Amino acid sequence: NASLTPKFDQIGKVIMRVYPGDAIGFQRRAGSDYYAMQGVPYRSPPFDVPVVYEDDHMAIVNKPAGVVMYRAESGQDGKARGGGHGRDTLLSALPYYLKPSKLAREESDEDDKPQNLMRPQPVHRLDRPVSGLVVVAKTRKATQHLSKQFELRKARKTYTAIVNGCPQQLTSNENESSSSYEWNTIDHDLDEKTAITEWRSIRKVKSLHGKDGQLTLVELKPKTGRYHQLRRHMAWVCSSPLVGDTTYDKADESALRLRSRGLFLCSNAVELEHPFYNTPAGREDWISLGQREIRHGDALLWEDDSTGTVKIKAKIELPQKFESFLRRENERVDKFASG
């Protein structure tokens, strides 16, 4: 009966006083709210998070550049303390974009029984200016399994970047440099710890403001996980800082002229073991599917013939700004030469 529904005059806050006779209501969005039923706020984020792959155990999403992974500690007003980012983070956005898991939440002593998380949890990080793939766990078991893979470097990540100039690196002969399209290995310690990166050039374009008149699109595969490893290795070892890298580009004239479009670094491919299909219960489910490979959009599930392990890999297209920037730089050189 609508006449019995109380009328609320204002939206309260946690810190507001409540007096005798006050009517208090709790408003919750109806529908398939994955985590709101467990008390997690359900709010549409101010940015889009494309879901590349998702099942009841894990997900892979595409984080936009400029979005932080986690928020700082919050104050009573709901805003982050110390100039943080409030709720506009990837962690806060995930409950809005991911679907409800169909797995039961009951506690169990069975090792293979998944336990749903209160909210989906990323198992690794991407820096704020970096875009690309982030692996997310939806159960406690998946969190442990996936986190361990990143900790032990079993998960394989591939990044693509635009660097200023033509990357140079001494080969094993130490007398000639390698700038071809073959894979190169950087073994250069960072912070007194082993740091290894594999890289190769995949495209070169002319640029009026690039170092030596050139920009290079490179593919990068980190074999270790040191702080800003890819950015420091390319800037310090190959003398080709990433375009838009305000920390390591030395702020010379060339770098300053190329900063306007932000950092050009994207995590565009990832490969790892599936957290469920390699458990005893998961193997039964996988066999029952009756397929060696299963395609899900930009992701592929398959069984490795050599190990029998069920793996998942995902690969996405680079952000449009990569191609438009390279094309614009090349066209400006051609226009200048013809004019």
Short mmCIF file of C-alpha atoms in Angstrom, two decimals, residues 3-166:
data_model
loop_
_atom_site.label_atom_id
_atom_site.label_comp_id
_atom_site.label_asym_id
_atom_site.label_seq_id
_atom_site.Cartn_x
_atom_site.Cartn_y
_atom_site.Cartn_z
CA SER A 3 -0.09 5.23 1.66
CA LEU A 4 1.83 3.16 4.21
CA THR A 5 5.20 3.85 2.58
CA PRO A 6 7.13 6.38 4.68
CA LYS A 7 8.31 9.59 3.03
CA PHE A 8 12.01 10.33 3.39
CA ASP A 9 12.91 14.01 3.36
CA GLN A 10 16.68 13.69 3.03
CA ILE A 11 19.52 11.29 2.33
CA GLY A 12 21.38 10.63 5.55
CA LYS A 13 25.03 9.98 6.22
CA VAL A 14 26.64 7.58 8.65
CA ILE A 15 27.75 10.42 10.93
CA MET A 16 24.27 12.02 11.22
CA ARG A 17 22.43 11.85 14.54
CA VAL A 18 19.25 9.80 14.80
CA TYR A 19 16.43 10.91 17.12
CA PRO A 20 13.38 9.13 18.55
CA GLY A 21 10.58 9.03 16.01
CA ASP A 22 12.88 9.20 12.96
CA ALA A 23 12.02 6.79 10.16
CA ILE A 24 15.15 5.21 8.68
CA GLY A 25 15.22 3.44 5.34
CA PHE A 26 17.90 1.62 3.35
CA GLN A 27 17.73 1.91 -0.42
CA ARG A 28 19.27 -0.77 -2.58
CA ARG A 29 19.31 -1.20 -6.34
CA ALA A 30 17.21 -4.17 -7.45
CA GLY A 31 18.25 -6.68 -10.07
CA SER A 32 21.36 -8.78 -10.55
CA ASP A 33 23.49 -6.86 -8.08
CA TYR A 34 26.42 -9.24 -7.67
CA TYR A 35 27.79 -7.88 -4.41
CA ALA A 36 25.20 -5.37 -3.17
CA MET A 37 23.37 -8.24 -1.47
CA GLN A 38 26.47 -8.64 0.70
CA GLY A 39 26.49 -4.95 1.63
CA VAL A 40 28.94 -3.63 -0.98
CA PRO A 41 27.83 -0.26 -2.47
CA TYR A 42 26.48 -0.57 -6.01
CA ARG A 43 27.25 2.54 -8.04
CA SER A 44 27.79 3.15 -11.73
CA PRO A 45 31.47 4.16 -12.20
CA PRO A 46 32.41 7.16 -14.37
CA PHE A 47 34.39 4.96 -16.77
CA ASP A 48 33.86 1.80 -18.81
CA VAL A 49 35.56 -1.51 -17.96
CA PRO A 50 35.21 -3.98 -20.85
CA VAL A 51 35.01 -7.62 -19.70
CA VAL A 52 37.26 -9.75 -21.93
CA TYR A 53 36.55 -13.09 -20.21
CA GLU A 54 34.42 -14.21 -17.27
CA ASP A 55 33.30 -17.41 -15.56
CA ASP A 56 32.29 -18.33 -12.01
CA HIS A 57 35.91 -18.44 -10.83
CA MET A 58 37.76 -15.60 -12.52
CA ALA A 59 37.54 -12.75 -15.00
CA ILE A 60 39.86 -10.76 -17.24
CA VAL A 61 39.01 -7.09 -17.73
CA ASN A 62 40.45 -4.22 -19.74
CA LYS A 63 41.48 -1.36 -17.44
CA PRO A 64 41.38 2.10 -19.05
CA ALA A 65 44.42 4.35 -18.78
CA GLY A 66 44.12 6.92 -15.99
CA VAL A 67 42.21 4.61 -13.61
CA VAL A 68 43.88 3.57 -10.36
CA MET A 69 43.61 0.00 -9.10
CA TYR A 70 42.81 0.67 -5.44
CA ARG A 71 41.65 3.62 -3.39
CA ALA A 72 43.38 5.20 -0.45
CA GLU A 73 41.99 5.02 3.09
CA SER A 74 38.63 6.79 3.34
CA GLY A 75 37.50 9.44 5.79
CA GLN A 76 34.02 9.92 7.25
CA ASP A 77 32.86 11.91 4.22
CA GLY A 78 33.50 8.94 1.92
CA LYS A 79 36.44 10.64 0.23
CA ALA A 80 39.94 9.28 0.32
CA ARG A 81 42.35 10.84 2.77
CA GLY A 82 45.58 12.42 1.68
CA GLY A 83 44.43 13.28 -1.85
CA GLY A 84 43.32 9.76 -2.76
CA HIS A 85 40.89 8.64 -5.44
CA GLY A 86 37.72 7.87 -3.49
CA ARG A 87 35.61 5.16 -5.11
CA ASP A 88 36.68 5.87 -8.70
CA THR A 89 38.97 2.86 -8.85
CA LEU A 90 39.01 -0.42 -10.72
CA LEU A 91 38.37 -2.36 -7.49
CA SER A 92 35.22 -0.33 -6.81
CA ALA A 93 34.01 -0.63 -10.41
CA LEU A 94 34.29 -4.42 -10.71
CA PRO A 95 31.04 -5.27 -8.83
CA TYR A 96 29.15 -3.15 -11.35
CA TYR A 97 30.53 -4.90 -14.44
CA LEU A 98 30.91 -8.56 -13.39
CA LYS A 99 28.06 -11.06 -13.22
CA PRO A 100 26.91 -13.01 -10.17
CA SER A 101 28.77 -16.24 -9.58
CA LYS A 102 26.51 -19.29 -9.59
CA LEU A 103 28.65 -21.13 -7.05
CA ALA A 104 27.38 -21.76 -3.53
CA ARG A 105 28.81 -19.70 -0.67
CA GLU A 106 28.55 -22.40 1.97
CA GLU A 107 31.73 -23.20 3.89
CA SER A 108 33.22 -26.60 3.17
CA ASP A 109 36.24 -28.66 4.17
CA GLU A 110 36.59 -29.95 0.64
CA ASP A 111 39.73 -28.60 -0.98
CA ASP A 112 38.08 -28.15 -4.35
CA LYS A 113 35.01 -26.29 -3.06
CA PRO A 114 35.22 -22.63 -4.23
CA GLN A 115 34.34 -19.90 -1.77
CA ASN A 116 32.90 -16.75 -3.33
CA LEU A 117 34.53 -13.46 -2.41
CA MET A 118 32.56 -10.52 -1.06
CA ARG A 119 33.79 -8.59 -4.10
CA PRO A 120 35.97 -9.53 -7.11
CA GLN A 121 39.67 -9.09 -6.37
CA PRO A 122 42.45 -8.18 -8.87
CA VAL A 123 45.46 -10.45 -8.35
CA HIS A 124 48.09 -8.09 -9.80
CA ARG A 125 48.52 -4.38 -10.51
CA LEU A 126 48.79 -1.98 -13.40
CA ASP A 127 50.03 1.56 -12.84
CA ARG A 128 47.50 4.36 -13.24
CA PRO A 129 48.66 5.57 -16.70
CA VAL A 130 48.89 2.01 -18.07
CA SER A 131 45.92 0.46 -19.85
CA GLY A 132 45.18 -3.18 -20.51
CA LEU A 133 44.37 -6.61 -19.13
CA VAL A 134 43.87 -7.26 -15.43
CA VAL A 135 43.18 -10.75 -14.06
CA VAL A 136 40.48 -10.88 -11.39
CA ALA A 137 39.59 -13.63 -8.91
CA LYS A 138 36.00 -14.34 -7.83
CA THR A 139 36.64 -17.08 -5.25
CA ARG A 140 39.13 -17.60 -2.42
CA LYS A 141 40.60 -20.63 -4.16
CA ALA A 142 41.03 -18.69 -7.39
CA THR A 143 42.68 -15.83 -5.51
CA GLN A 144 45.29 -18.17 -4.05
CA HIS A 145 45.91 -20.01 -7.33
CA LEU A 146 46.12 -16.93 -9.55
CA SER A 147 48.17 -14.86 -7.10
CA LYS A 148 50.68 -17.69 -6.82
CA GLN A 149 51.12 -17.76 -10.60
CA PHE A 150 51.98 -14.07 -10.69
CA GLU A 151 54.25 -14.43 -7.66
CA LEU A 152 56.17 -17.30 -9.27
CA ARG A 153 56.19 -15.59 -12.70
CA LYS A 154 54.19 -18.44 -14.26
CA ALA A 155 51.68 -15.99 -15.70
CA ARG A 156 52.96 -14.59 -18.99
CA LYS A 157 52.19 -10.94 -19.72
CA THR A 158 52.88 -9.05 -22.92
CA TYR A 159 52.95 -5.25 -23.18
CA THR A 160 53.11 -2.96 -26.20
CA ALA A 161 54.60 0.53 -26.01
CA ILE A 162 55.75 3.42 -28.17
CA VAL A 163 59.30 4.53 -27.39
CA ASN A 164 61.14 7.69 -28.36
CA GLY A 165 63.80 6.86 -30.93
CA CYS A 166 65.14 3.50 -32.08
#
